[in-house]
PDB file of C-alpha atoms in Angstrom:
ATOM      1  CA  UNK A   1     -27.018  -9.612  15.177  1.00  0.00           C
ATOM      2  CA  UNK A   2     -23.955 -11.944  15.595  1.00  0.00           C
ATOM      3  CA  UNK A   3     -20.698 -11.105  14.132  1.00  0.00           C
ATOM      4  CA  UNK A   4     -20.462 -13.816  11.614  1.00  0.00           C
ATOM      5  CA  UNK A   5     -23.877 -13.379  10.145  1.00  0.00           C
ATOM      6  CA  UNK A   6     -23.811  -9.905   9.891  1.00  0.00           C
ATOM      7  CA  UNK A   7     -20.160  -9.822   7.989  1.00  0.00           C
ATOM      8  CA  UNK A   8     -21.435 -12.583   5.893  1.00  0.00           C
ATOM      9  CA  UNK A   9     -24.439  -9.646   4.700  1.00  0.00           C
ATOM     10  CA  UNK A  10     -21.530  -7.102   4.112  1.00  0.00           C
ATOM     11  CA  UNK A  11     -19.310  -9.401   1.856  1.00  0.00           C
ATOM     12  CA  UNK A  12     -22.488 -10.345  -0.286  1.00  0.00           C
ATOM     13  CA  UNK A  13     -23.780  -6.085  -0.771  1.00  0.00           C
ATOM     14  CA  UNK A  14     -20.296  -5.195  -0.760  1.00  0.00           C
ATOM     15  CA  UNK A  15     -20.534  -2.738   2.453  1.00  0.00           C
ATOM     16  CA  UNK A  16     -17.899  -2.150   4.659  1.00  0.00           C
ATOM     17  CA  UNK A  17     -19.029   1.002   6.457  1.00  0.00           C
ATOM     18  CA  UNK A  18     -22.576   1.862   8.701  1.00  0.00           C
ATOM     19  CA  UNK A  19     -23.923   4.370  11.189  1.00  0.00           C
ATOM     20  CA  UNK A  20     -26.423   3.302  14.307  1.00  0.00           C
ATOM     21  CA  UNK A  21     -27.277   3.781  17.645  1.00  0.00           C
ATOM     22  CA  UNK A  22     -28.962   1.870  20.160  1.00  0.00           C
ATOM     23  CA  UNK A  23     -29.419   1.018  23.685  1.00  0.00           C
ATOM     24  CA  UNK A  24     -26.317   1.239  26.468  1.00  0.00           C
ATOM     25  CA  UNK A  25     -25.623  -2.723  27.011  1.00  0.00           C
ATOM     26  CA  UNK A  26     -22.306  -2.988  24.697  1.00  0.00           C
ATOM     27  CA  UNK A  27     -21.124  -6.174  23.435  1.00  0.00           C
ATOM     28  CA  UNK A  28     -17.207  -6.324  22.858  1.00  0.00           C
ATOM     29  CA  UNK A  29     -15.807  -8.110  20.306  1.00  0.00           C
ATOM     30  CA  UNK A  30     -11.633  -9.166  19.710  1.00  0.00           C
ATOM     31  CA  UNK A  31     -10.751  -8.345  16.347  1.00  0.00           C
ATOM     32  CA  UNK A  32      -8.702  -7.188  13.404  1.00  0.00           C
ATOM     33  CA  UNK A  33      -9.231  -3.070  12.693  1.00  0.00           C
ATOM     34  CA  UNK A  34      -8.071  -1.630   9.685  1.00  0.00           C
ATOM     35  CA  UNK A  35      -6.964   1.950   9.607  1.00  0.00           C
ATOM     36  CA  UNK A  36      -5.629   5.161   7.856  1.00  0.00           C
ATOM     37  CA  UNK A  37      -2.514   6.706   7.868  1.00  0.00           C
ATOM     38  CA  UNK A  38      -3.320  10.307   7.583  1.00  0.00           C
ATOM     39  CA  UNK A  39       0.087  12.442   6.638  1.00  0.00           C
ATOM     40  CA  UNK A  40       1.225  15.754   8.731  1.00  0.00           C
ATOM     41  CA  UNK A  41      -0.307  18.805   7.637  1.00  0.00           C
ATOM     42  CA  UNK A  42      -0.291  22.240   8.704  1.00  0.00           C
ATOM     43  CA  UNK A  43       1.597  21.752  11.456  1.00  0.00           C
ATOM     44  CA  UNK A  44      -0.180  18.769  13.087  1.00  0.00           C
ATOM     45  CA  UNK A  45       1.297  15.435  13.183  1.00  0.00           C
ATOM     46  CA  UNK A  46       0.419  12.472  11.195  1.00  0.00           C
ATOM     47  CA  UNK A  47      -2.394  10.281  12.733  1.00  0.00           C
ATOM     48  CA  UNK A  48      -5.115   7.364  12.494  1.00  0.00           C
ATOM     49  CA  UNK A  49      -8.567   7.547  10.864  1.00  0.00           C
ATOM     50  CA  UNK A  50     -10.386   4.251  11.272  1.00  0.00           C
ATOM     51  CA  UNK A  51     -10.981   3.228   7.302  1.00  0.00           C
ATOM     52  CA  UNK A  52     -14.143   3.676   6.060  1.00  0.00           C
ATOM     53  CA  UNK A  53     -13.290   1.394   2.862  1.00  0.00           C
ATOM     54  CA  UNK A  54     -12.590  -2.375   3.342  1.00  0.00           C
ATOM     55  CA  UNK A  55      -8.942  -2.962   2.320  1.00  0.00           C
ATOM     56  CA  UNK A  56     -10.106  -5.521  -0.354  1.00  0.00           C
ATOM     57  CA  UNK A  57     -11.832  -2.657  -2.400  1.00  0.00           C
ATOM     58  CA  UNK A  58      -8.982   0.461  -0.556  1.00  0.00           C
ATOM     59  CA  UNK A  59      -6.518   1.293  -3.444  1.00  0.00           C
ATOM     60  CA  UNK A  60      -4.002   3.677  -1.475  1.00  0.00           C
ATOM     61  CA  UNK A  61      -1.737   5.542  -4.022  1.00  0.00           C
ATOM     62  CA  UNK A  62       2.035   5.871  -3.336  1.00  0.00           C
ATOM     63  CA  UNK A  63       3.101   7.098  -0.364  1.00  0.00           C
ATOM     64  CA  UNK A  64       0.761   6.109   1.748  1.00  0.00           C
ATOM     65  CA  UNK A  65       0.020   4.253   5.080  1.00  0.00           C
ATOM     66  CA  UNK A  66      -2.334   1.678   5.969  1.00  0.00           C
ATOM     67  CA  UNK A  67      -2.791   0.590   9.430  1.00  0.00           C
ATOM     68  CA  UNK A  68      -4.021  -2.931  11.129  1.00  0.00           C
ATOM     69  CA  UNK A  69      -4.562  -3.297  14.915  1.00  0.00           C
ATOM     70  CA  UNK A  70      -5.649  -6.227  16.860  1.00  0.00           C
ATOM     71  CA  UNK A  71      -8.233  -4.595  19.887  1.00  0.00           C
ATOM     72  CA  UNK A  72     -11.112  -5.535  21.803  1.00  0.00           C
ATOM     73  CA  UNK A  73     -14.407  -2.724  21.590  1.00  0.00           C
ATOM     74  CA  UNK A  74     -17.716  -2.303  21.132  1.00  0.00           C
ATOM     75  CA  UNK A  75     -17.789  -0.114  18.262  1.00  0.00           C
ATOM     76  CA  UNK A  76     -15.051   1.897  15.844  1.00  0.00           C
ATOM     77  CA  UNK A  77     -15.433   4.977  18.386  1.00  0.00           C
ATOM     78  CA  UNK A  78     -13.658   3.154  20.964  1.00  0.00           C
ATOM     79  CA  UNK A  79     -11.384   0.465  18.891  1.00  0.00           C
ATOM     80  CA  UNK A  80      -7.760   1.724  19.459  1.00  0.00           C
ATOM     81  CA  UNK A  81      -5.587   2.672  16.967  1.00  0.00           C
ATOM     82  CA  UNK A  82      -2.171   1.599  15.685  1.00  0.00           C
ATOM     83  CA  UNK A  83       0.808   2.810  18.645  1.00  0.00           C
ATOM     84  CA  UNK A  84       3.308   3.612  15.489  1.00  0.00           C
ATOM     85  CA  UNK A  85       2.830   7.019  13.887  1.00  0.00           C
ATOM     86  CA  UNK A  86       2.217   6.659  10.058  1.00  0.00           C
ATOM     87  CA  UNK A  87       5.219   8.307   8.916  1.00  0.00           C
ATOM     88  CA  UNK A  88       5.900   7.296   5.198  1.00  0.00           C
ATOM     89  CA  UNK A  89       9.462   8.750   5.340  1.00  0.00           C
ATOM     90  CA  UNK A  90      10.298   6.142   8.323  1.00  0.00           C
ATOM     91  CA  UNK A  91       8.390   3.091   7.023  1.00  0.00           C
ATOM     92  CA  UNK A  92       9.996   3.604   3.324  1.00  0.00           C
ATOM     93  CA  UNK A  93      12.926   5.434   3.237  1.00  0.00           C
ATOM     94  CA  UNK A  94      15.192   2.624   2.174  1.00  0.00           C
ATOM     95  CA  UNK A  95      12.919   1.279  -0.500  1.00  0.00           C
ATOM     96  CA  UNK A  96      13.829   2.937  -3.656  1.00  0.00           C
ATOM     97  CA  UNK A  97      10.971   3.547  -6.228  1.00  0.00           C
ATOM     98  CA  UNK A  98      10.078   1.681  -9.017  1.00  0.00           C
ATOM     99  CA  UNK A  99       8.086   1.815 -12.150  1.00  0.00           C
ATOM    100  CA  UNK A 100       4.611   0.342 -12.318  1.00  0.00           C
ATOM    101  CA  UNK A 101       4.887   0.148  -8.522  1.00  0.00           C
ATOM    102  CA  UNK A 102       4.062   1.996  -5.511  1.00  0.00           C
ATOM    103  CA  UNK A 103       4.980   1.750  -2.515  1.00  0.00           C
ATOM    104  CA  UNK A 104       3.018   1.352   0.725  1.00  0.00           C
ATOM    105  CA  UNK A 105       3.972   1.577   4.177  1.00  0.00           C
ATOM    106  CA  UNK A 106       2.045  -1.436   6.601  1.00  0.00           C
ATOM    107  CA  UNK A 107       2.021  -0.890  10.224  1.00  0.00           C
ATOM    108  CA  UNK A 108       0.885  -3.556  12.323  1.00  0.00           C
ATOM    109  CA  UNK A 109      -0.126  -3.638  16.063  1.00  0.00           C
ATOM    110  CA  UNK A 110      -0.495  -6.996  17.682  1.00  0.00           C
ATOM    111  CA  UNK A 111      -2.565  -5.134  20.259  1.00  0.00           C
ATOM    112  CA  UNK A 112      -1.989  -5.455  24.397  1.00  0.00           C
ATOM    113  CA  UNK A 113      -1.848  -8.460  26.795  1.00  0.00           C
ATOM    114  CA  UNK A 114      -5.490  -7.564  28.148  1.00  0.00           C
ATOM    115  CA  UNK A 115      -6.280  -8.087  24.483  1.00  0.00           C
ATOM    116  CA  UNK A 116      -4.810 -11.240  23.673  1.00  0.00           C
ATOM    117  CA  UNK A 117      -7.392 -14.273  23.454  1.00  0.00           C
ATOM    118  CA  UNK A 118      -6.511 -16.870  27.024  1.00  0.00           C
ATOM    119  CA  UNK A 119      -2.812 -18.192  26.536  1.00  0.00           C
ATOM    120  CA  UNK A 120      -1.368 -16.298  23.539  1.00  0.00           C
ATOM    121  CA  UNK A 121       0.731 -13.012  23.936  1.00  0.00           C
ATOM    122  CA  UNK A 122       0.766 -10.460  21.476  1.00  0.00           C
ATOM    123  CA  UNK A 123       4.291 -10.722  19.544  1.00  0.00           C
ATOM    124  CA  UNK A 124       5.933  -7.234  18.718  1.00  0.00           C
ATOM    125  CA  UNK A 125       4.548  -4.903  16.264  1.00  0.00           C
ATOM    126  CA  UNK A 126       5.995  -4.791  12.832  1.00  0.00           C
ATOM    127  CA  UNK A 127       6.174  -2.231  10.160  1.00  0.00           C
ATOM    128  CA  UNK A 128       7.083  -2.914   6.516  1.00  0.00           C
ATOM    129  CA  UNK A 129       6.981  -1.316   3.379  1.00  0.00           C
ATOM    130  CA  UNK A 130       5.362  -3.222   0.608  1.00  0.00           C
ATOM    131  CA  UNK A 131       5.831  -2.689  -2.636  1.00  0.00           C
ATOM    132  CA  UNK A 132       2.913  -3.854  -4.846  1.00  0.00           C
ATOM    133  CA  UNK A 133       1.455  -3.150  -8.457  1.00  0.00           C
ATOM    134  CA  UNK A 134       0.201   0.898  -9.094  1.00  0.00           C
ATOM    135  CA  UNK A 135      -3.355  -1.115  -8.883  1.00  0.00           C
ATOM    136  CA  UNK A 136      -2.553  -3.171  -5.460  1.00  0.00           C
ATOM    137  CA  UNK A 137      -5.884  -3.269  -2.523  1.00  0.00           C
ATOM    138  CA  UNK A 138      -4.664  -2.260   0.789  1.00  0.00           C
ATOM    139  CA  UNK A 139      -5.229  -6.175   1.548  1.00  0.00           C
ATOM    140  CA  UNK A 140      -2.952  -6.732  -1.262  1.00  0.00           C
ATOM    141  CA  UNK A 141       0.063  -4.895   0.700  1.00  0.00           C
ATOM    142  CA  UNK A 142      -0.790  -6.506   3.826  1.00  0.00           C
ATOM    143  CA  UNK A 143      -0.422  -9.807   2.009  1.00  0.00           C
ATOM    144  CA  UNK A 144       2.898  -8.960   0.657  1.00  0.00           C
ATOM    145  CA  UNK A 145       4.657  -8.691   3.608  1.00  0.00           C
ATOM    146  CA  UNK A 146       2.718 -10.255   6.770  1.00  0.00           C
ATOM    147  CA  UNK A 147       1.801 -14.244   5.871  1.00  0.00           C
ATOM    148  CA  UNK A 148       0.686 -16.342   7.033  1.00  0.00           C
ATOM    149  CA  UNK A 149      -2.937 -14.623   7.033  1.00  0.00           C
ATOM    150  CA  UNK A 150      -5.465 -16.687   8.253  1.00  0.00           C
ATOM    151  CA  UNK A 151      -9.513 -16.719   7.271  1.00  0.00           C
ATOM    152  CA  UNK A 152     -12.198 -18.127   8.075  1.00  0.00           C
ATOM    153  CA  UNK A 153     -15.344 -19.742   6.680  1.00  0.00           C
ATOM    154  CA  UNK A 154     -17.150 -16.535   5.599  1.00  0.00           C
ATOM    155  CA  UNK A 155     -14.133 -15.002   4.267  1.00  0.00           C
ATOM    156  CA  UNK A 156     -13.237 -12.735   7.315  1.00  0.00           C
ATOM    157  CA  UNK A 157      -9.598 -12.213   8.213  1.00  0.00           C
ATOM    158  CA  UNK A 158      -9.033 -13.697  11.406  1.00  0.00           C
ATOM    159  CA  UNK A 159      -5.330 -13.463  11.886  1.00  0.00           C
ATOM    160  CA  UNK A 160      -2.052 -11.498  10.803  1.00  0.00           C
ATOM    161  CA  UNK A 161       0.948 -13.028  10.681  1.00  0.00           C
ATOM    162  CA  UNK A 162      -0.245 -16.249  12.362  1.00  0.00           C
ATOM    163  CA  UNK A 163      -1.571 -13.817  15.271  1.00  0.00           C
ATOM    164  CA  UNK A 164      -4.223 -15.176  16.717  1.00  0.00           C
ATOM    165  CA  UNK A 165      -3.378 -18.764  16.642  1.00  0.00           C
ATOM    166  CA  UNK A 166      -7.351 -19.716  17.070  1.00  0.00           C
ATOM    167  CA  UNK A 167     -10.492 -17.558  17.113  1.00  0.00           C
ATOM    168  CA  UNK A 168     -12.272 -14.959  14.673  1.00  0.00           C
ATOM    169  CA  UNK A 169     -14.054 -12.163  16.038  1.00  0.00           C
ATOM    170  CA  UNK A 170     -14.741 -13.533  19.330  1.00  0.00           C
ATOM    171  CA  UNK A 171     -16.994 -11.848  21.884  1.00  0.00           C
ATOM    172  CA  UNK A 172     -15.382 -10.766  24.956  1.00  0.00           C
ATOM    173  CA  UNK A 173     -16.625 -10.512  28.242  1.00  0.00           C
ATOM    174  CA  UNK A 174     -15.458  -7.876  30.017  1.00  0.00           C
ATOM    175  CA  UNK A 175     -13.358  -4.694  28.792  1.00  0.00           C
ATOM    176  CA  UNK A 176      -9.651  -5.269  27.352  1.00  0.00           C
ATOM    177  CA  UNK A 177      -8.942  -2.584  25.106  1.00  0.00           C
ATOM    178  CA  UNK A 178      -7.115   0.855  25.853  1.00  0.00           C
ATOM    179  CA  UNK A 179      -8.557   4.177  25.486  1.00  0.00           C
ATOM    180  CA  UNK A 180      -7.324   5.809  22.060  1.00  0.00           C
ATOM    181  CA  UNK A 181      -6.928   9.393  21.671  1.00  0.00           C
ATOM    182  CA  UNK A 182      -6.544   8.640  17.688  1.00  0.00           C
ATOM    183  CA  UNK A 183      -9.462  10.348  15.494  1.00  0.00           C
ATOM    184  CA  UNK A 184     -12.379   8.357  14.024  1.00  0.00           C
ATOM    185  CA  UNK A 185     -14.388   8.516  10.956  1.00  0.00           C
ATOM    186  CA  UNK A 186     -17.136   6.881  12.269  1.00  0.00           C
ATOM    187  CA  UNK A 187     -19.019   6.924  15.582  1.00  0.00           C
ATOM    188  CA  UNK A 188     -21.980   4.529  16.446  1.00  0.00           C
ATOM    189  CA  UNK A 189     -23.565   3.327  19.789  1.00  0.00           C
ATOM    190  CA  UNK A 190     -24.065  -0.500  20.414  1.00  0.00           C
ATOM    191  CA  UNK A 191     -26.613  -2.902  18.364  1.00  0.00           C
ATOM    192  CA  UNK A 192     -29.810  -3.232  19.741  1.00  0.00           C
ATOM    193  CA  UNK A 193     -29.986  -7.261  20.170  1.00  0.00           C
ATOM    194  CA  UNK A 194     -26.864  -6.756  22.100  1.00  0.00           C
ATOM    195  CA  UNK A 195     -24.523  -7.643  19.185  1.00  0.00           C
ATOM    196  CA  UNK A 196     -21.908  -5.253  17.601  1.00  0.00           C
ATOM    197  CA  UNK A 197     -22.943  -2.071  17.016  1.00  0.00           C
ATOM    198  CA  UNK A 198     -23.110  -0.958  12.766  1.00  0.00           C
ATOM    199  CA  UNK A 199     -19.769   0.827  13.172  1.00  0.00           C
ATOM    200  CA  UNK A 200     -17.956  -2.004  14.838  1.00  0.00           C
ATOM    201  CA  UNK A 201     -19.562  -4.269  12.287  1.00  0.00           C
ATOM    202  CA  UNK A 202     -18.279  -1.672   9.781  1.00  0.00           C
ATOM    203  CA  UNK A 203     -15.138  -2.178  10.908  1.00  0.00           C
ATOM    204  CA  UNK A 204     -15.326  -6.084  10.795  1.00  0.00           C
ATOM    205  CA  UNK A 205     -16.537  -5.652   7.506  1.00  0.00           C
ATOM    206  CA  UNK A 206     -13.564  -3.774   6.134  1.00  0.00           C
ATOM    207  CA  UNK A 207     -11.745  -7.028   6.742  1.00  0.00           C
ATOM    208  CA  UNK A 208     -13.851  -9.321   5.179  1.00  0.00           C
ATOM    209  CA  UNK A 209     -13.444  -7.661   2.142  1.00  0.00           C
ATOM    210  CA  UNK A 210      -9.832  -8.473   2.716  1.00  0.00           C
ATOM    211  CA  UNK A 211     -10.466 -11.748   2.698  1.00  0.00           C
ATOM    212  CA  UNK A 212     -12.576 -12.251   0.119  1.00  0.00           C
ATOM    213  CA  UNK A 213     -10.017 -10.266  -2.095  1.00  0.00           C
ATOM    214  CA  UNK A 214      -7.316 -12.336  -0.785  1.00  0.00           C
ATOM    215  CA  UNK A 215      -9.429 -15.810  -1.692  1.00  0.00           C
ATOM    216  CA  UNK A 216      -9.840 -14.266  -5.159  1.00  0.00           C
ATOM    217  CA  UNK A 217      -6.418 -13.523  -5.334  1.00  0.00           C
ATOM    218  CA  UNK A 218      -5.456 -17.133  -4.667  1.00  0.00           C
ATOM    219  CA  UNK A 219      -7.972 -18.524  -7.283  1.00  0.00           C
ATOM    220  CA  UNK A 220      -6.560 -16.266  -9.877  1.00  0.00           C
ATOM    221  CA  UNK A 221      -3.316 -17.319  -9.415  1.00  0.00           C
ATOM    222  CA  UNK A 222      -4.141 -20.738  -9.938  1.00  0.00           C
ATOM    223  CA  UNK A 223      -6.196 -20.500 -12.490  1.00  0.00           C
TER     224      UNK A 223
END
């Protein structure tokens, strides 16, 4: 199953999350995962969860932290997470509250150099904290404070911030991303036709809802 096909089945059921397994010949893909911020709690520090809601249809309350991370992998088990800790506190602190808002802390990791498509380099990684309507999509805060997004035909975010300058959820030859000791809320072995496995395709998925969010957003306004 090729990327673009199989995202274009997600935004028309409205998935963004699967389980699978099949056989050992992995396919990597270069794309734009969408993660978690999960707070400290009894005495363990604040960490990643790969999302396992699209952040078109992901309504985080206030106070939390949503997570986007350019990587190269064959499946959300091995997609690396965001290098900057979700810490509210840190991302917020000088954004004072407001009523009928919330407030949302973005972190945003252009990934390595070994990820970076031929001839681009990954810019810095940005935080932000964006401060949306009570009702705002997690693809709603990441619009707020990291344009120029960038889709493409099927609706699938393809860049953040004008990062990538070309490209959409390219196959890779070859392996790129880092190992990522960050936990996972889903786990899935490769596709059998040697495309991406369901939980990378999960993952993909996420951010097509993004984008068809975002394209509704943009009609409403007009309208």
């Amino acid at each position: 199953m090729r990327v673009r096909r199989a995202a274009g089945v997600l935004l028309a059921a409205g998935v963004v999350t699967g389980l699978g397994a099949g056989p050992a010949q992995a396919q990597q893909y270069r794309y734009w995962s969408f993660w978690d911020g999960k707070p400290a709690a009894a005495g363990a520090a604040a960490s990643w969860a790969y999302a396992t809601e699209g952040p078109g249809t992901a309504r985080p309350t206030d106070a939390s932290v949503v997570g986007f991370r350019f990587t190269v992998s064959v499946d959300s088990a091995k997609a690396a997470g965001p290098r900057t800790a979700p810490d509210f506190a840190a991302l917020c602190d000088r954004t004072p509250a407001r009523s009928g808002a919330k407030r949302v802390g973005v972190v945003i990791d252009f990934g390595t150099a070994a990820d970076a498509p031929s001839g681009e380099r990954p810019p810095a990684g940005r935080t932000a904290c964006a401060q949306v309507p009570a009702d705002a999509s997690a693809g709603e805060a990441l619009a707020a404070v990291a344009k120029p997004l960038r889709y493409d035909a099927n609706a699938l975010l393809c860049a953040i911030a004008g990062y990538p300058r070309s490209g959409c959820a390219e196959q890779v030859s070859g392996g790129g991303a880092e190992p990522s000791a960050t936990p996972r809320t889903s786990a899935a072995g490769e596709g059998d036709d040697g495309g991406p496995s369901a939980g990378l395709v999960g993952g993909i998925g996420a951010v097509v809802v993004l984008g068809a969010a975002g394209v509704w957003q943009a009609r409403r306004r007009r309208g």
